[in-house]
Each structure stands twice: as C-alpha cells, then as structure tokens.
Coordinates of C-alpha atoms in Angstrom, one line a residue:
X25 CA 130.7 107.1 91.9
X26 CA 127.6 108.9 89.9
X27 CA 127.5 111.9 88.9
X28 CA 124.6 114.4 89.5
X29 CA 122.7 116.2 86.9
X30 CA 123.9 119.7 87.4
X31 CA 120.5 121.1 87.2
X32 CA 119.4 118.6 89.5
X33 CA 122.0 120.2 92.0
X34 CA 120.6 123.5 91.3
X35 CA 117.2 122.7 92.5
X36 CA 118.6 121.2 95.5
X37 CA 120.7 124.1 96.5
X38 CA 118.0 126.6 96.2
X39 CA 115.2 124.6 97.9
X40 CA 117.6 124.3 101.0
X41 CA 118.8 128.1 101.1
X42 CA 115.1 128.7 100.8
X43 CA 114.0 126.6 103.7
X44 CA 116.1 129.3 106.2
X45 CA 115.6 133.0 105.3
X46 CA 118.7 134.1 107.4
X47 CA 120.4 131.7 106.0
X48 CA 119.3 132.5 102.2
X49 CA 120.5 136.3 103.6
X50 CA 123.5 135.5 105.1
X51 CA 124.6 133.5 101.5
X52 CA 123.8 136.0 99.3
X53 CA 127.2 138.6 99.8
X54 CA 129.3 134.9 98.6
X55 CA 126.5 133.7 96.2
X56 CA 128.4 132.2 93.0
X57 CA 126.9 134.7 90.5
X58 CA 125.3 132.0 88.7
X59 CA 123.3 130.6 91.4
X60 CA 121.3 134.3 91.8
X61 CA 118.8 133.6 88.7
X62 CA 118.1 130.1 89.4
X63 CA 117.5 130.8 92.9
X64 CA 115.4 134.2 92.5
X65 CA 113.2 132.0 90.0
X66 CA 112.8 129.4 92.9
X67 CA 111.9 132.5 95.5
X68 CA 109.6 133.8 93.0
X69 CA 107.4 131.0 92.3
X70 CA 107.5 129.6 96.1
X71 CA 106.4 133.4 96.9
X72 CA 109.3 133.8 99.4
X73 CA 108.9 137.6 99.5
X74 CA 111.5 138.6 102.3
X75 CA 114.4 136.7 100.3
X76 CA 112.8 138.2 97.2
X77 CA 113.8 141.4 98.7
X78 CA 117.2 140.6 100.0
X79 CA 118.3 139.6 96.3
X80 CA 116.8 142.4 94.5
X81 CA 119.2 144.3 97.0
X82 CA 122.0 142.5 95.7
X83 CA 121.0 141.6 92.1
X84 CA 124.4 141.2 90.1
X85 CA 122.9 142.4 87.1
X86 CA 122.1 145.7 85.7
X87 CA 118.6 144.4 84.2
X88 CA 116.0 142.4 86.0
X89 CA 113.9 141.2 83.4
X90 CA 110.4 140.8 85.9
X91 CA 108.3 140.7 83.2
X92 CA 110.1 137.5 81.6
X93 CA 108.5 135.6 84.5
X94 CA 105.3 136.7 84.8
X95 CA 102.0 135.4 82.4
X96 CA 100.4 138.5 83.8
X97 CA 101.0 141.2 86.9
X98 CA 101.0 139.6 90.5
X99 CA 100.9 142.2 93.2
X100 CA 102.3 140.1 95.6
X101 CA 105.7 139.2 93.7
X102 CA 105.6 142.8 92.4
X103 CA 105.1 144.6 95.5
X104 CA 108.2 142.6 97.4
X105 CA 110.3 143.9 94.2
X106 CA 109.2 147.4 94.9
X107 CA 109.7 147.0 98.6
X108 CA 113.3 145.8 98.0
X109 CA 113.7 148.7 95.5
X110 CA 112.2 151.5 98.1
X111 CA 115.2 150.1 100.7
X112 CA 117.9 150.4 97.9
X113 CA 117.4 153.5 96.7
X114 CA 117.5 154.9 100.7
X115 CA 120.8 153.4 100.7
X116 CA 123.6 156.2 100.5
X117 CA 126.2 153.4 99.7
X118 CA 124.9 150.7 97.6
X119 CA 125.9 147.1 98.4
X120 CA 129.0 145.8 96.9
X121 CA 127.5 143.1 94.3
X122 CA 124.5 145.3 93.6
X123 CA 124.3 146.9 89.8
X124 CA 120.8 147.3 89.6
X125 CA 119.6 150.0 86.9
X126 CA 116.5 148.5 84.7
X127 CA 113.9 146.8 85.9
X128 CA 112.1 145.5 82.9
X129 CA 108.5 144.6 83.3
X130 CA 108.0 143.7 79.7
X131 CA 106.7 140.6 78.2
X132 CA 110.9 139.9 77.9
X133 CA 113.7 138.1 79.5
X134 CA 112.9 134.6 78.6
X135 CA 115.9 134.2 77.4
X136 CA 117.9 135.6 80.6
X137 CA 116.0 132.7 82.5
X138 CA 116.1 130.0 79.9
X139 CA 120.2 130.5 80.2
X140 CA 120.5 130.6 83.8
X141 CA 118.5 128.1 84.6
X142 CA 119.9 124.8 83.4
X143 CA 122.8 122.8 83.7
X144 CA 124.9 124.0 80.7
X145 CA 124.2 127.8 82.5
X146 CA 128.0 127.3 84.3
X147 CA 129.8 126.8 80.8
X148 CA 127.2 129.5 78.9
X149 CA 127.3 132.2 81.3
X150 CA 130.2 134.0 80.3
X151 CA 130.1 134.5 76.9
X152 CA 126.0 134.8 76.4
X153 CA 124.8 137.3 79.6
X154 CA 128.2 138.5 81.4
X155 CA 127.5 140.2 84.6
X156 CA 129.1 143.7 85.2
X157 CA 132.6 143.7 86.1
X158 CA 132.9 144.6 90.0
X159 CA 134.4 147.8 91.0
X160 CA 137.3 147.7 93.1
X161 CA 136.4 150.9 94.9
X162 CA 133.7 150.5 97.5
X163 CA 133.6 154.9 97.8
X164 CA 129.8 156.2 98.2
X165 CA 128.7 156.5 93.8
X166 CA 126.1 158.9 92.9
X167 CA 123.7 156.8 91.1
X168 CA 121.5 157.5 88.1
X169 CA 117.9 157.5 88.8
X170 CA 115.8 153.8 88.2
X171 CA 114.7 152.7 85.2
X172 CA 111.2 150.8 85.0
X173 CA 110.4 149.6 81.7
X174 CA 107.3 148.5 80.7
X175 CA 104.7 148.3 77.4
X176 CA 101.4 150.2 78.4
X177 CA 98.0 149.0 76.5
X178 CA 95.3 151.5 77.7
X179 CA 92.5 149.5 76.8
X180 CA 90.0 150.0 79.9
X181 CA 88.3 153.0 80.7
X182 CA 89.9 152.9 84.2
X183 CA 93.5 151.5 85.5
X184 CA 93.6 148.2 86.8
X185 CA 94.8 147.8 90.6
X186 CA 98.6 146.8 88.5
X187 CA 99.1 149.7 86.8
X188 CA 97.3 151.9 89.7
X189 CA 99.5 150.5 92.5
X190 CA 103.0 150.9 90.0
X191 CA 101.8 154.2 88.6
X192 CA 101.5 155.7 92.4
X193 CA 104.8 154.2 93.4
X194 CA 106.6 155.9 90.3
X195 CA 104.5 159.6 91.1
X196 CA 105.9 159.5 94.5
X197 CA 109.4 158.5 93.5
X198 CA 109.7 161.2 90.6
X199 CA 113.4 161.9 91.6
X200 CA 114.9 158.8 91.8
X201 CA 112.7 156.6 89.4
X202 CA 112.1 157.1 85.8
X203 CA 109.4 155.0 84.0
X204 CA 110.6 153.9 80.5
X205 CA 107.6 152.9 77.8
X206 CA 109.0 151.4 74.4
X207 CA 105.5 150.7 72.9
X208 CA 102.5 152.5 74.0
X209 CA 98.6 151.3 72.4
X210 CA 95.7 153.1 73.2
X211 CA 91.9 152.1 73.1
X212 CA 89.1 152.6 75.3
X213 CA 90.6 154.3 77.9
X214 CA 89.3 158.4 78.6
X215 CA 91.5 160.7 77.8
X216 CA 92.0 161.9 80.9
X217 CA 93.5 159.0 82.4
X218 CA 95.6 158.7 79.5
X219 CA 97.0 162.6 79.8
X220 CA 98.0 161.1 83.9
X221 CA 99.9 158.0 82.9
X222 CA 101.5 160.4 80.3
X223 CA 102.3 163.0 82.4
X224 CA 104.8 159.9 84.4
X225 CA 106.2 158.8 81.8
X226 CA 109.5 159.4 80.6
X227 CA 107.9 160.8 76.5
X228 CA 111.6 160.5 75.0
X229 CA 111.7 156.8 75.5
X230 CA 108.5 156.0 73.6
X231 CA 109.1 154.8 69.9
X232 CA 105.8 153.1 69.2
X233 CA 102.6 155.0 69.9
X234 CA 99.2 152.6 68.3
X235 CA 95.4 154.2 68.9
X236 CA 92.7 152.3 68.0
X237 CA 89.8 153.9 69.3
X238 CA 87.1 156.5 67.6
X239 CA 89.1 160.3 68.7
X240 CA 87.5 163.3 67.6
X241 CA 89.9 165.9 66.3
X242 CA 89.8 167.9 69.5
X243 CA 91.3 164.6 71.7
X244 CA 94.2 164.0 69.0
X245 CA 95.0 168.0 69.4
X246 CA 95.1 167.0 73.1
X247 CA 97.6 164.1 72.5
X248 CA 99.9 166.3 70.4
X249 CA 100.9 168.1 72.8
X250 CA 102.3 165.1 74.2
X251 CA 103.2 163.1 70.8
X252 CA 105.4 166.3 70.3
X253 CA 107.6 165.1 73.5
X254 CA 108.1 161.5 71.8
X255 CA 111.5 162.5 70.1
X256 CA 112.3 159.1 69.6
X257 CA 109.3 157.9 67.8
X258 CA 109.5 155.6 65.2
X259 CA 106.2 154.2 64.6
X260 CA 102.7 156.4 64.8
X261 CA 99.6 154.2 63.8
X262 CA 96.4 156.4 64.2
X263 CA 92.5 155.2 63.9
X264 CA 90.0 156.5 63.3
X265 CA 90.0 160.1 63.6
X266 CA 86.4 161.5 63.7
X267 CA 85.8 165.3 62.1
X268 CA 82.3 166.6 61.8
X269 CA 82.6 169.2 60.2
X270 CA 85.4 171.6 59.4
X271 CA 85.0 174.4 61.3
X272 CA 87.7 177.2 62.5
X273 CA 88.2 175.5 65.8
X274 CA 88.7 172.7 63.8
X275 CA 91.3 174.2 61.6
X276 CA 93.2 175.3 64.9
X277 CA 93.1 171.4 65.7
X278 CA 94.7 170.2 62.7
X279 CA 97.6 173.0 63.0
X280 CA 98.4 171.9 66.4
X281 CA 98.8 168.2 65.4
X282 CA 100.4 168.7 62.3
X283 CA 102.8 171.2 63.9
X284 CA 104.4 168.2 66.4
X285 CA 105.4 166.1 63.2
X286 CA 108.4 169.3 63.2
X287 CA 109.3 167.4 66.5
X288 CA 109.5 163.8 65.2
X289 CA 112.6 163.5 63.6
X290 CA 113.5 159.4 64.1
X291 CA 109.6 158.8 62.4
X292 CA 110.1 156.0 59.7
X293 CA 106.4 154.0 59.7
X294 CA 103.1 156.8 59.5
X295 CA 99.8 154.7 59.9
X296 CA 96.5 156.6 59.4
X297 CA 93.0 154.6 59.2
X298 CA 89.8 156.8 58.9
X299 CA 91.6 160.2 58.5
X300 CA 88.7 162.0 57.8
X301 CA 90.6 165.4 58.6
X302 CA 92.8 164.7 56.0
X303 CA 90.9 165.2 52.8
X304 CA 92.5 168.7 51.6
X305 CA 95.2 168.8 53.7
X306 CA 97.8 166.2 53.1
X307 CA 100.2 168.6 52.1
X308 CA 100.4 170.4 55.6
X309 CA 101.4 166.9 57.1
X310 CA 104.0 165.8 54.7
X311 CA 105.7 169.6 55.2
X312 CA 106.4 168.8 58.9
X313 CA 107.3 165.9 58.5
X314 CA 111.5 166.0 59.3
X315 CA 113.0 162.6 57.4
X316 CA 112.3 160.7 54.9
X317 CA 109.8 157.7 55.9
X318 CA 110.1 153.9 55.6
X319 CA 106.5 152.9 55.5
X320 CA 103.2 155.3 54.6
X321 CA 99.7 154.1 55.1
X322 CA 96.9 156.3 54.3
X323 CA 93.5 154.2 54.0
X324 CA 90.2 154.0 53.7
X325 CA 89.3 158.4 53.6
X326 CA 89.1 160.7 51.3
X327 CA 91.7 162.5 49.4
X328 CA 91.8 165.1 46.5
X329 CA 93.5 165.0 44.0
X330 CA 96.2 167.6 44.8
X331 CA 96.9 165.9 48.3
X332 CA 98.2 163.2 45.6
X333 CA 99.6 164.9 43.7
X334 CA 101.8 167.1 46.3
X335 CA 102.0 163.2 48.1
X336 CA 104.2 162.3 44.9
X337 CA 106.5 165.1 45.1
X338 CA 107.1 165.0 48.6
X339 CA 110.8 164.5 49.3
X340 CA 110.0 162.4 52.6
X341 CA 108.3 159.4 50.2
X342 CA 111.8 159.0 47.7
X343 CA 113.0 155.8 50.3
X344 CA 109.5 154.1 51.3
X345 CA 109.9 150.5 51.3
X346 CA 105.6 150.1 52.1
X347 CA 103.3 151.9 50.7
X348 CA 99.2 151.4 51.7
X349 CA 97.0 153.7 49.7
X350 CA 94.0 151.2 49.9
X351 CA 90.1 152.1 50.6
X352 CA 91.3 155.7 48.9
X353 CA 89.0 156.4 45.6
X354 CA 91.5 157.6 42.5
X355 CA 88.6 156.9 40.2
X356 CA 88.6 160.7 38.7
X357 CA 91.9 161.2 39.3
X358 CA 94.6 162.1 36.2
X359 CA 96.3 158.7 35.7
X360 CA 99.8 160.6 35.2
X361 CA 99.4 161.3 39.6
X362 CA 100.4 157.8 40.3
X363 CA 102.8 157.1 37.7
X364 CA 104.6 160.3 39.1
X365 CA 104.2 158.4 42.5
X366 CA 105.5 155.1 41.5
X367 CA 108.4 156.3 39.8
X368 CA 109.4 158.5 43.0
X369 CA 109.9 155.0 45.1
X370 CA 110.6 152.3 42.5
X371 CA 114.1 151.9 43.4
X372 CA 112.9 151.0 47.1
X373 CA 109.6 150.1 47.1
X374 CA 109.3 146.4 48.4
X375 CA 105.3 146.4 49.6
X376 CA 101.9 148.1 47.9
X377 CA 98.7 148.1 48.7
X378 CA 95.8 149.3 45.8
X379 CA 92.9 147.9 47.4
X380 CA 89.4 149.0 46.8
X381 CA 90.5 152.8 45.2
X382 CA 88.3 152.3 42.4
X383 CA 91.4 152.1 39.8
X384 CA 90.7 152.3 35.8
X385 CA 92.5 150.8 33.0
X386 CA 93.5 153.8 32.0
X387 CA 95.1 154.4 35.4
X388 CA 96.5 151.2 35.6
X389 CA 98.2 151.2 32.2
X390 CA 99.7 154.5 33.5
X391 CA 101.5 153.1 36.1
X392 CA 102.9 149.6 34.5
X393 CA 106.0 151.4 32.9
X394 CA 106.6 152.4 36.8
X395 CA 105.6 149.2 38.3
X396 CA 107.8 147.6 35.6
X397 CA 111.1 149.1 37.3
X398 CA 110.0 148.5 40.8
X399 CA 113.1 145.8 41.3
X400 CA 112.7 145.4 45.4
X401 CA 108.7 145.1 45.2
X402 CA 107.9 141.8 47.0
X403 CA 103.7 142.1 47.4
X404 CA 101.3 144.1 45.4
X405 CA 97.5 144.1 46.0
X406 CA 94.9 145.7 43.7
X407 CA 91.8 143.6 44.9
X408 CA 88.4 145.1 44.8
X409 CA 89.1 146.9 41.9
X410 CA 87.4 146.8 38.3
X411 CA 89.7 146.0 35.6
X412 CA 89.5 144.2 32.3
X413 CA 91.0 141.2 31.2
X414 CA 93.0 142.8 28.6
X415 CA 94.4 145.3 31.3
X416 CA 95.2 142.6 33.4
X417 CA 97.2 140.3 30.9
X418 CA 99.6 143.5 30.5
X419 CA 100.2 143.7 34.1
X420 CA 101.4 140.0 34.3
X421 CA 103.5 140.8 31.7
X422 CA 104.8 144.0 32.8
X423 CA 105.8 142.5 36.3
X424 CA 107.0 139.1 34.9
X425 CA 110.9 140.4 35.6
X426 CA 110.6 141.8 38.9
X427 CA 112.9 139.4 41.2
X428 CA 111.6 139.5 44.1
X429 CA 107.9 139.7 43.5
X430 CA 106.5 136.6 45.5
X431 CA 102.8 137.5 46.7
X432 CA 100.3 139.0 43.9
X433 CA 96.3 139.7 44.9
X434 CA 94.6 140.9 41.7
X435 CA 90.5 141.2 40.8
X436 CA 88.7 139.0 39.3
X437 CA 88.6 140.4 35.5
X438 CA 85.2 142.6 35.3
X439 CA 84.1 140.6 32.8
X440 CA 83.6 138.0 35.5
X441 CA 80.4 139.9 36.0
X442 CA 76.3 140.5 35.1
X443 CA 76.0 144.0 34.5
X444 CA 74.2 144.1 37.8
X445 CA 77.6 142.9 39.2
X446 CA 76.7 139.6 39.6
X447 CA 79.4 137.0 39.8
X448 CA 79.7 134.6 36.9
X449 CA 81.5 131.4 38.8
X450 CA 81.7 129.8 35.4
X451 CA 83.4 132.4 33.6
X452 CA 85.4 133.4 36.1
X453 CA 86.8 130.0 36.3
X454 CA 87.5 130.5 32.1
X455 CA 89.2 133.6 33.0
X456 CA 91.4 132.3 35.3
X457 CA 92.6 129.5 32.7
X458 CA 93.7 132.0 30.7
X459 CA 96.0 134.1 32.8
X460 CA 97.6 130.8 33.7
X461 CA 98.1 130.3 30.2
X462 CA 100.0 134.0 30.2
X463 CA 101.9 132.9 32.7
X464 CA 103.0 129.8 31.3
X465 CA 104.2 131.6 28.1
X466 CA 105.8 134.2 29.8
X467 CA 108.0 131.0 31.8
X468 CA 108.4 132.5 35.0
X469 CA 106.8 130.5 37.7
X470 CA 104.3 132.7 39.8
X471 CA 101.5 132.2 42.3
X472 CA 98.9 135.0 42.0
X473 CA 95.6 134.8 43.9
X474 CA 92.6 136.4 41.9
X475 CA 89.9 137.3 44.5
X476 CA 86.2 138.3 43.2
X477 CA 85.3 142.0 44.8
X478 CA 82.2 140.9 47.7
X479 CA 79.7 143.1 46.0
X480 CA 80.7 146.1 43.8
X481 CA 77.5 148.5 44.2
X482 CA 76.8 147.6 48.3
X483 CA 78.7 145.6 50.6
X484 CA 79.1 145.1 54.1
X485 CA 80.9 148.0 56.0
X486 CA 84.0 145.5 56.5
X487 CA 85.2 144.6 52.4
X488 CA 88.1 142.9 53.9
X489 CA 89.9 141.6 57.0
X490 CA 90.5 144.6 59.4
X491 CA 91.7 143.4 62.7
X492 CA 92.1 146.8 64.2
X493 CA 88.7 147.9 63.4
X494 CA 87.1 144.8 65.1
X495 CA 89.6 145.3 68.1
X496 CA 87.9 148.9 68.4
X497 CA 84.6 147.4 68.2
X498 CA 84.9 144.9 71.2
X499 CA 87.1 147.0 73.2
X500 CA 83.6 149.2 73.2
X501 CA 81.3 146.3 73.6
X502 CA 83.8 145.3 77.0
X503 CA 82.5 149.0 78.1
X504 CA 79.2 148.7 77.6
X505 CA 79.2 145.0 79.1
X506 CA 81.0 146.1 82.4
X507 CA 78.1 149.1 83.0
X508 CA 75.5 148.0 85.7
X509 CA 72.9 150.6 83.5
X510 CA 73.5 150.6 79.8
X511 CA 73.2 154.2 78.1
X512 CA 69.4 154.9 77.5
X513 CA 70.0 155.0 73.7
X514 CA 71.4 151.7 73.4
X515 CA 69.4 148.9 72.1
X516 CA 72.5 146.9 70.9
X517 CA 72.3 143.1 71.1
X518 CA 73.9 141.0 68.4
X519 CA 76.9 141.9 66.7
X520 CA 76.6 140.2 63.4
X521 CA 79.7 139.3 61.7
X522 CA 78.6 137.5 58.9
X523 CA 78.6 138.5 55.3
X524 CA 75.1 139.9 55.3
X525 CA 73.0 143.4 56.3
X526 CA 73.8 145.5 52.9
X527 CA 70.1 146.4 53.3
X528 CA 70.9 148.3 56.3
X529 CA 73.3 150.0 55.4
X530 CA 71.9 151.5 52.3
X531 CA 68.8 152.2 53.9

C-alpha cells in the first residue's frame, strides 16, 4: 500500500472543504489546528470570502500575519477580513477556539505560512509557532481592544483607495480597534493628510519615523507636536529641512522641535540631511536629548565651530557606535575640536564617515593619536578630501593595529593633481604603488580603496551616491507627472543624471 505525500493530502483536504461553504463552516469548531493555515491560504487565493470570514472568526492564533500573503493590498481579500473582524468584535462571548488579537498587515509572516504549509508542518508545529493554550472556562472575557499593525509609506499626495478604505474602518472603530505603526516614512504626501493618518494612530507604537521630502521649518514644528507622542522612538531620519531665513517666528519653530527630543527617551539612531536650521544651534538639540545615542549623522549643512565643539562634550555621544559628519566643512576649524571628539567615542566607535568636510593635514594629524585607539572601528571614509601623501602614509600607519578595521575609502593624495585640480591618471597610479608598498612593510593585509574627488573647485550637486535625495526627487517628478495642468512655472523636461552641468550650477 502507498503512501501519500502529506502535503499532497493537505491540498486535497482543503480543496474539498472548499467546494461546500456550510460544510467548510460546519468543520471549522473540530478543525485539527494545523489544517487552519493551510486551508485559510487555499480560501485566500481561491477568493472564497464567506469561509474567509468564518475562519478569521475562529482563527487559533493570536496573530494573523495578512500582510505575509499579500505582494500588495487587495480590497477584496482585505475587506472579507474586516467583515469577519466587524462580526467578532459584536460578539459579547467570543467563540471557543478564537484568540485573535493582532492582525498584522506588514510585509511579514512568511515564515508562519512557509511552516504551516508543508508536509513536515504536523511534526514542526509544536515547537516552532505553538498555538495558545485553550481556556477551560468558556465565561463571557472582556477583551482588549484590536491590534492592526501595519508600516505606513506616505509617498503620494493623496491616500490610495487601501489605506482610505482601512483608515475609515479604524476612525469608526476607535474604541475597539487600535492601529499599531512600527516604521513610518514620509515623502510627498501634504501635511495635512499626514496630521489625519496621525491623528489614528496609536504614536507610542511607532519606533521608526524616515522623511524624505523638502519641509520648511514651520511643517517640522507641525510634526513635533506629534514626534513628541512617539515615546518609543528609536530611529529619527530627517531630510531636508528648508530655513530661509532666521527670523523670530523661526526661532519659535526650532524651540518647539527641539523641545520634543525631552520626550524621546528610547532614541538611539538621529539622522539629519540638509539641516540648514542647525548651523548655531546644535547645542539646543543635544540638551534635550534624554540617553545617550547609538548612531549620529549630521551631513551635508553648515555647522560652527562651537556646535563642534559643544557636539564633543556632549555626554549623549560617549557610546556612538556610527558616526556621519560628512558634507560638513571643518576647514577653519581648530584641529584639537575633533581629536576631543574622537577620543570621547574611541572605545565604541565601530563606523565614520569624513567625507567631503574639507579636512587639513593639520587636522588630520590631530586626530591619528585618537583614531589610533579606536579598537571597534570597522569603516572609515575620508573621500573628497585634500590631503598629502605624506599625511596619508601616517594614517596607514597609525590605523595598521586596529582589529577590526575591514573597509578604508581615502582621497587620492593631492598631489595627484594640476594646480587647476586636474587629475594626473599617471601619477596617481605612482601614488597608489607606493601606499601598497606602506602596507606591505607595515605586514598587515588590508584593502583600502583610494577614490579621486570628481572635481574639487565645481562639481555636480550630487558628489556621491545619495539614494534618499534621488528618492525625493522622483517622488516629486510622480506629482508633477500625475497633474492634468503642470504649474505655470514649470518648464522641467529632462532630468539629467549624468556627470555633467557644473556650468549651471556655477552660473
């Protein structure tokens, strides 16, 4: 006698309780509890909404992981779910086998599925995803309310029929449903809309907020009054922030934002691109700030030299394991400033970033005592800056005994250049011979990559790689491609990538 694939038996169970809704229905309260994701996954994809419904109503787990078996939001699958949901939470005395609490519309779940699904699911089961033990009592429980977890990217200017249809389902089920967001990104979309998907959202849950879109001062005030609710953030990434000009108002603005970093105590990772309000005022961030950070990034702006200089005593930097300073000009700045820095995170620092901030030799050979101790560091960049090849032979030296340094992005030596800054290929390529030759003395085996600068007096606006700025930039060309009348102003008709237009930008 043969015997059947288990999986195989599977799919024939399921597609025969599927061909009779009442008798799908009528299986359910007797169900094997590892028959109810296999067979959901065959109701799902054979769109058989009403049993859809009956199982959500009897799900044996507390998490239904939706979002696992979705590519992208289906209305029709969705809506049975919420259907099913509306019916449960009438009920006054949930079913027997139900222990529905989460269900999670993330991008998640796979491996829920991927378990249940197969064969080896019946000897799996019970040690991998273990269903909650029954209670014996069958007395009316007062139930928490719902959660609905999801990840929101706000990148259109208006909601999409999804999130519109899910959003007004949540507004009028405030009581008894609770919409969870984990990660939250932001682009695009008004800030209006934003302050109504907010404003149903359950702010305590969020621990990733990510905003790549242009915000004036006066919209980021508006979202800290928000951001302040986030007690559980962990991770703030904020770009670009437009100021034009520092007035009063503006001053109010920057008190306001600064003031909710007082409510962020569980912060560890601070990104800010384009902080042109920053330039001066460094210190008043870093005194709200309530624990020390993991991860600072503070690029491409402006900064004085006493926002430095009060960054390197700040108590909230002593455990940073990253540190991104790039596209910030130290060129007139006292070299001891970033020794004092380096030597206030070298017993943690594991990642930093020096690119394009117009470092000196002087500066440099400041920091290579500092640098020298920095045992965890794992990456250091100091691309696009202009050092000599003297300078640079001490700093392979100086970091030959750091353990765990693995990835190393230097300049090309400066005098790999015309005094017009014109590349030398040729003696760039004799320069690069001879810090190999360091490195073979010093008999430690490295890879360093040595990248020439793209143009040290004009360049292009993008120096290097920025993914988030060129997200920004075609979440605002999908705008201006969905209007039926473009603005009258707007005469925009190539986006030009390549490595060319300096001319136009120094005109």
């Amino acid at each position: 006698m043969s015997v059947q694939n288990p999986s195989r038996l599977l799919d024939l169970a399921g597609k025969h309780l599927l061909r009779d809704d009442a008798l799908a229905f009528s299986a359910l309260e007797d169900l094997p509890t590892e028959l109810f994701p296999h067979l959901f996954m065959e109701a799902f994809h054979g769109r058989h909404s009403e049993t859809l419904k009956a199982m959500v109503q009897a799900w044996p787990f507390v998490r239904l992981p939706l979002g696992g078996l979705i590519d992208m939001p289906h209305m029709g699958p969705l809506q049975a779910v919420l259907e099913a949901l509306d019916g449960l939470l009438a009920q006054k005395v949930r079913s027997r086998r139900c222990k529905l609490r989460v269900l999670d519309l993330r991008d998640t779940g796979q491996n829920f599925w991927s378990i249940w699904s197969g064969a080896s699911s019946y000897e799996r089961s019970s040690s991998r995803m273990v269903p909650v033990a029954e209670q014996s009592s069958t007395a009316k429980r007062h139930l928490a309310p719902l959660k609905i977890f999801m990840d929101l990217c706000l990148k259109k200017r208006t909601l999409d029929n999804f999130l519109t249809y899910l959003l007004r389902w949540v507004e009028q089920r405030k009581a008894s449903v609770h919409l969870c967001c984990k990660k939250l990104k932001i682009s695009a979309m008004p800030m209006d809309n934003v302050v109504k998907i907010l404003s149903m959202v359950q702010l305590d849950c969020i621990q990733e907020v990510q905003v790549n879109w242009i915000w004036h001062l006066s919209t980021l005030a508006t979202f800290a009054s928000f951001l302040g609710k986030m007690s559980n953030l962990q991770r703030l990434c904020l770009s670009p922030i437009h100021l034009s000009a520092f007035t009063k108002q503006e001053q109010d603005h920057l008190v306001q934002i600064t003031s909710q970093f007082l409510r962020l105590g569980h912060l560890q990772d601070l990104h800010l691109d384009y902080p042109s309000f920053l330039e001066g005022f460094l210190d008043q961030m870093l005194r709200c700030l309530k624990s020390p950070l993991s991860n600072l990034s503070i690029t491409n702006c402006w900064l004085t030299e006493s926002d430095l200089t009060y960054l390197s005593q700040s108590p909230n930097i002593s455990q940073l394991k990253g540190l991104d300073l790039s596209g910030v000009t130290m060129t007139d700045f006292n070299p001891e400033i970033l020794h004092v820095l380096l030597e206030k995170v070298e017993a943690t620092l594991q990642e930093l970033d020096l690119d394009l901030c117009g470092i000196t030799d002087s500066q440099l050979e400041a920091i290579l005592p500092a640098l020298s101790r920095c045992s965890q560091l794992r990456y250091f960049s100091l691309c696009e800056n202009f050092l000599s090849m003297a300078v640079m032979e001490k700093l392979l030296r100086h970091t030959a005994g750091l353990p765990c340094l693995t990835q190393e992005r230097y300049p090309a030596p400066q005098e790999s250049y015309r005094s017009q800054g014109v590349l030398l290929e040729g003696r760039l390529a004799q320069l690069r011979a001879q810090l190999l030759e360091v490195l073979r003395d010093l008999g430690h085996p490295r890879i360093i990559w040595i990248s020439p600068s793209p143009c040290l007096h004009c360049g292009g606006l993008m120096k290097k790689p920025h993914q988030e700025t060129l997200e920004a930039v075609l979440d605002g060309l999908d705008v201006l491609l969905a209007q039926k009348v473009q603005p009258r102003k707007c005469k925009l008709r190539v986006l030009d990538l390549r490595n060319t237009g300096q001319d136009f930008w120094n005109i």
